[in-house]
Amino acid sequence: NQIATVLKNNSVEIVYSDTYEPLDMDEEIKPITKSNYWTYNKEMIASITYYESRVDGIILVTSFPCGPDSLSNEMIMRNVPIPITNLIVDESDSDTGLITRIESFIDIIEERKKNG
């Protein structure tokens, strides 16, 4: 996967949302949203509430046009206080543009850590 390769080449440790096993998703998503009907999005939001204090930033990867992801991602970006970027990808995205956006996000996180 191109995103993982760019992150690893920039010495970024990756934590995937699916490695977290939610205990009570309906409770765990409450800091971000009162309700969410889509199981995958609930799992992702629960993992974000768990990891947000343990990571420096979040990359949301969304396939275009996914309605549930768009709604969930908006709630996440409004309610999570760490840097977040939303990469909306489709088959026409160029690798160069994707790489540039990821590298720019890494730069933002590094600057934030320096200026703490």
PDB file of C-alpha atoms in Angstrom:
ATOM      1  CA  ASN A   1       0.000   0.000   0.000  1.00  0.00           C
ATOM      2  CA  GLN A   2       1.419   3.350  -1.083  1.00  0.00           C
ATOM      3  CA  ILE A   3       0.352   5.220   2.070  1.00  0.00           C
ATOM      4  CA  ALA A   4       2.044   2.729   4.409  1.00  0.00           C
ATOM      5  CA  THR A   5       5.207   2.810   2.284  1.00  0.00           C
ATOM      6  CA  VAL A   6       5.462   6.610   2.436  1.00  0.00           C
ATOM      7  CA  LEU A   7       4.882   6.600   6.199  1.00  0.00           C
ATOM      8  CA  LYS A   8       7.474   3.878   6.809  1.00  0.00           C
ATOM      9  CA  ASN A   9       9.988   5.665   4.550  1.00  0.00           C
ATOM     10  CA  ASN A  10       9.523   8.720   6.781  1.00  0.00           C
ATOM     11  CA  SER A  11      10.071   6.680   9.984  1.00  0.00           C
ATOM     12  CA  VAL A  12       6.444   6.933  11.057  1.00  0.00           C
ATOM     13  CA  GLU A  13       5.096   4.149  13.252  1.00  0.00           C
ATOM     14  CA  ILE A  14       1.685   3.069  11.985  1.00  0.00           C
ATOM     15  CA  VAL A  15      -1.186   2.096  14.270  1.00  0.00           C
ATOM     16  CA  TYR A  16      -4.152   0.709  12.364  1.00  0.00           C
ATOM     17  CA  SER A  17      -7.656   1.253  13.737  1.00  0.00           C
ATOM     18  CA  ASP A  18      -8.571  -2.402  13.293  1.00  0.00           C
ATOM     19  CA  THR A  19      -5.977  -3.521  15.871  1.00  0.00           C
ATOM     20  CA  TYR A  20      -8.131  -2.114  18.678  1.00  0.00           C
ATOM     21  CA  GLU A  21     -10.850  -4.410  20.007  1.00  0.00           C
ATOM     22  CA  PRO A  22     -13.740  -2.245  21.258  1.00  0.00           C
ATOM     23  CA  LEU A  23     -15.287  -3.201  24.581  1.00  0.00           C
ATOM     24  CA  ASP A  24     -18.492  -1.171  24.383  1.00  0.00           C
ATOM     25  CA  MET A  25     -18.648   0.689  21.072  1.00  0.00           C
ATOM     26  CA  ASP A  26     -21.774   2.670  21.863  1.00  0.00           C
ATOM     27  CA  GLU A  27     -20.060   4.144  24.959  1.00  0.00           C
ATOM     28  CA  GLU A  28     -16.658   4.537  23.332  1.00  0.00           C
ATOM     29  CA  ILE A  29     -17.939   6.609  20.415  1.00  0.00           C
ATOM     30  CA  LYS A  30     -19.754   9.147  22.637  1.00  0.00           C
ATOM     31  CA  PRO A  31     -16.864  11.661  22.828  1.00  0.00           C
ATOM     32  CA  ILE A  32     -17.152  12.010  19.041  1.00  0.00           C
ATOM     33  CA  THR A  33     -20.790  11.218  18.238  1.00  0.00           C
ATOM     34  CA  LYS A  34     -23.905  10.273  20.151  1.00  0.00           C
ATOM     35  CA  SER A  35     -24.818   7.603  17.616  1.00  0.00           C
ATOM     36  CA  ASN A  36     -23.557   6.004  14.461  1.00  0.00           C
ATOM     37  CA  TYR A  37     -25.361   3.310  12.475  1.00  0.00           C
ATOM     38  CA  TRP A  38     -22.487   1.819  10.491  1.00  0.00           C
ATOM     39  CA  THR A  39     -20.497  -0.905  12.249  1.00  0.00           C
ATOM     40  CA  TYR A  40     -17.192  -0.227  10.468  1.00  0.00           C
ATOM     41  CA  ASN A  41     -17.394   3.494  11.288  1.00  0.00           C
ATOM     42  CA  LYS A  42     -18.327   2.777  14.911  1.00  0.00           C
ATOM     43  CA  GLU A  43     -15.273   0.530  15.228  1.00  0.00           C
ATOM     44  CA  MET A  44     -13.048   3.200  13.703  1.00  0.00           C
ATOM     45  CA  ILE A  45     -14.416   5.941  15.976  1.00  0.00           C
ATOM     46  CA  ALA A  46     -14.022   3.712  19.057  1.00  0.00           C
ATOM     47  CA  SER A  47     -10.391   3.076  18.131  1.00  0.00           C
ATOM     48  CA  ILE A  48      -9.790   6.799  17.667  1.00  0.00           C
ATOM     49  CA  THR A  49     -11.142   7.608  21.134  1.00  0.00           C
ATOM     50  CA  TYR A  50      -8.774   4.958  22.495  1.00  0.00           C
ATOM     51  CA  TYR A  51      -5.660   5.959  20.513  1.00  0.00           C
ATOM     52  CA  GLU A  52      -6.024   9.760  20.298  1.00  0.00           C
ATOM     53  CA  SER A  53      -3.928  10.342  23.435  1.00  0.00           C
ATOM     54  CA  ARG A  54      -1.352   7.781  22.268  1.00  0.00           C
ATOM     55  CA  VAL A  55      -0.634   9.045  18.731  1.00  0.00           C
ATOM     56  CA  ASP A  56       0.584  12.314  17.203  1.00  0.00           C
ATOM     57  CA  GLY A  57      -1.868  12.403  14.292  1.00  0.00           C
ATOM     58  CA  ILE A  58      -4.558  10.528  12.406  1.00  0.00           C
ATOM     59  CA  ILE A  59      -4.841   9.785   8.704  1.00  0.00           C
ATOM     60  CA  LEU A  60      -8.365   8.977   7.575  1.00  0.00           C
ATOM     61  CA  VAL A  61      -8.440   7.104   4.267  1.00  0.00           C
ATOM     62  CA  THR A  62     -11.762   7.406   2.469  1.00  0.00           C
ATOM     63  CA  SER A  63     -12.802   5.970  -0.850  1.00  0.00           C
ATOM     64  CA  PHE A  64     -14.697   8.383  -3.047  1.00  0.00           C
ATOM     65  CA  PRO A  65     -17.709   8.650  -2.757  1.00  0.00           C
ATOM     66  CA  CYS A  66     -18.481   6.915   0.542  1.00  0.00           C
ATOM     67  CA  GLY A  67     -21.326   8.640   2.382  1.00  0.00           C
ATOM     68  CA  PRO A  68     -20.927   6.956   5.792  1.00  0.00           C
ATOM     69  CA  ASP A  69     -17.182   7.678   5.817  1.00  0.00           C
ATOM     70  CA  SER A  70     -17.780  11.310   4.870  1.00  0.00           C
ATOM     71  CA  LEU A  71     -20.194  11.819   7.742  1.00  0.00           C
ATOM     72  CA  SER A  72     -18.074   9.943  10.297  1.00  0.00           C
ATOM     73  CA  ASN A  73     -14.877  11.668   9.201  1.00  0.00           C
ATOM     74  CA  GLU A  74     -16.489  15.080   9.610  1.00  0.00           C
ATOM     75  CA  MET A  75     -17.522  14.210  13.177  1.00  0.00           C
ATOM     76  CA  ILE A  76     -13.999  12.967  13.919  1.00  0.00           C
ATOM     77  CA  MET A  77     -12.321  16.085  12.510  1.00  0.00           C
ATOM     78  CA  ARG A  78     -14.609  18.350  14.552  1.00  0.00           C
ATOM     79  CA  ASN A  79     -14.176  16.501  17.854  1.00  0.00           C
ATOM     80  CA  VAL A  80     -10.632  15.139  18.021  1.00  0.00           C
ATOM     81  CA  PRO A  81      -7.990  17.673  19.118  1.00  0.00           C
ATOM     82  CA  ILE A  82      -4.930  16.193  17.382  1.00  0.00           C
ATOM     83  CA  PRO A  83      -3.866  16.746  13.750  1.00  0.00           C
ATOM     84  CA  ILE A  84      -6.001  14.841  11.260  1.00  0.00           C
ATOM     85  CA  THR A  85      -5.835  14.591   7.507  1.00  0.00           C
ATOM     86  CA  ASN A  86      -8.494  13.014   5.339  1.00  0.00           C
ATOM     87  CA  LEU A  87      -7.165  11.324   2.214  1.00  0.00           C
ATOM     88  CA  ILE A  88     -10.007  10.821  -0.227  1.00  0.00           C
ATOM     89  CA  VAL A  89      -8.827   8.364  -2.829  1.00  0.00           C
ATOM     90  CA  ASP A  90     -10.219   6.983  -6.038  1.00  0.00           C
ATOM     91  CA  GLU A  91      -8.715   5.216  -9.007  1.00  0.00           C
ATOM     92  CA  SER A  92      -7.750   8.494 -10.668  1.00  0.00           C
ATOM     93  CA  ASP A  93      -5.545   9.816  -7.824  1.00  0.00           C
ATOM     94  CA  SER A  94      -1.895  10.135  -8.721  1.00  0.00           C
ATOM     95  CA  ASP A  95       0.734   8.688  -6.415  1.00  0.00           C
ATOM     96  CA  THR A  96       2.623  11.975  -6.512  1.00  0.00           C
ATOM     97  CA  GLY A  97      -0.271  13.982  -5.090  1.00  0.00           C
ATOM     98  CA  LEU A  98      -0.917  11.373  -2.429  1.00  0.00           C
ATOM     99  CA  ILE A  99       2.749  11.273  -1.400  1.00  0.00           C
ATOM    100  CA  THR A 100       2.895  15.076  -1.207  1.00  0.00           C
ATOM    101  CA  ARG A 101      -0.185  15.239   1.034  1.00  0.00           C
ATOM    102  CA  ILE A 102       1.183  12.566   3.384  1.00  0.00           C
ATOM    103  CA  GLU A 103       4.616  14.222   3.586  1.00  0.00           C
ATOM    104  CA  SER A 104       2.994  17.598   4.286  1.00  0.00           C
ATOM    105  CA  PHE A 105       0.965  16.048   7.107  1.00  0.00           C
ATOM    106  CA  ILE A 106       4.131  14.533   8.590  1.00  0.00           C
ATOM    107  CA  ASP A 107       5.758  18.006   8.445  1.00  0.00           C
ATOM    108  CA  ILE A 108       2.770  19.524  10.287  1.00  0.00           C
ATOM    109  CA  ILE A 109       3.036  16.949  13.062  1.00  0.00           C
ATOM    110  CA  GLU A 110       6.799  17.436  13.383  1.00  0.00           C
ATOM    111  CA  GLU A 111       6.401  21.227  13.637  1.00  0.00           C
ATOM    112  CA  ARG A 112       3.664  20.817  16.233  1.00  0.00           C
ATOM    113  CA  LYS A 113       5.916  18.533  18.299  1.00  0.00           C
ATOM    114  CA  LYS A 114       8.784  21.055  18.097  1.00  0.00           C
ATOM    115  CA  ASN A 115       6.606  23.987  19.149  1.00  0.00           C
ATOM    116  CA  GLY A 116       4.737  21.862  21.716  1.00  0.00           C
TER     117      GLY A 116
END
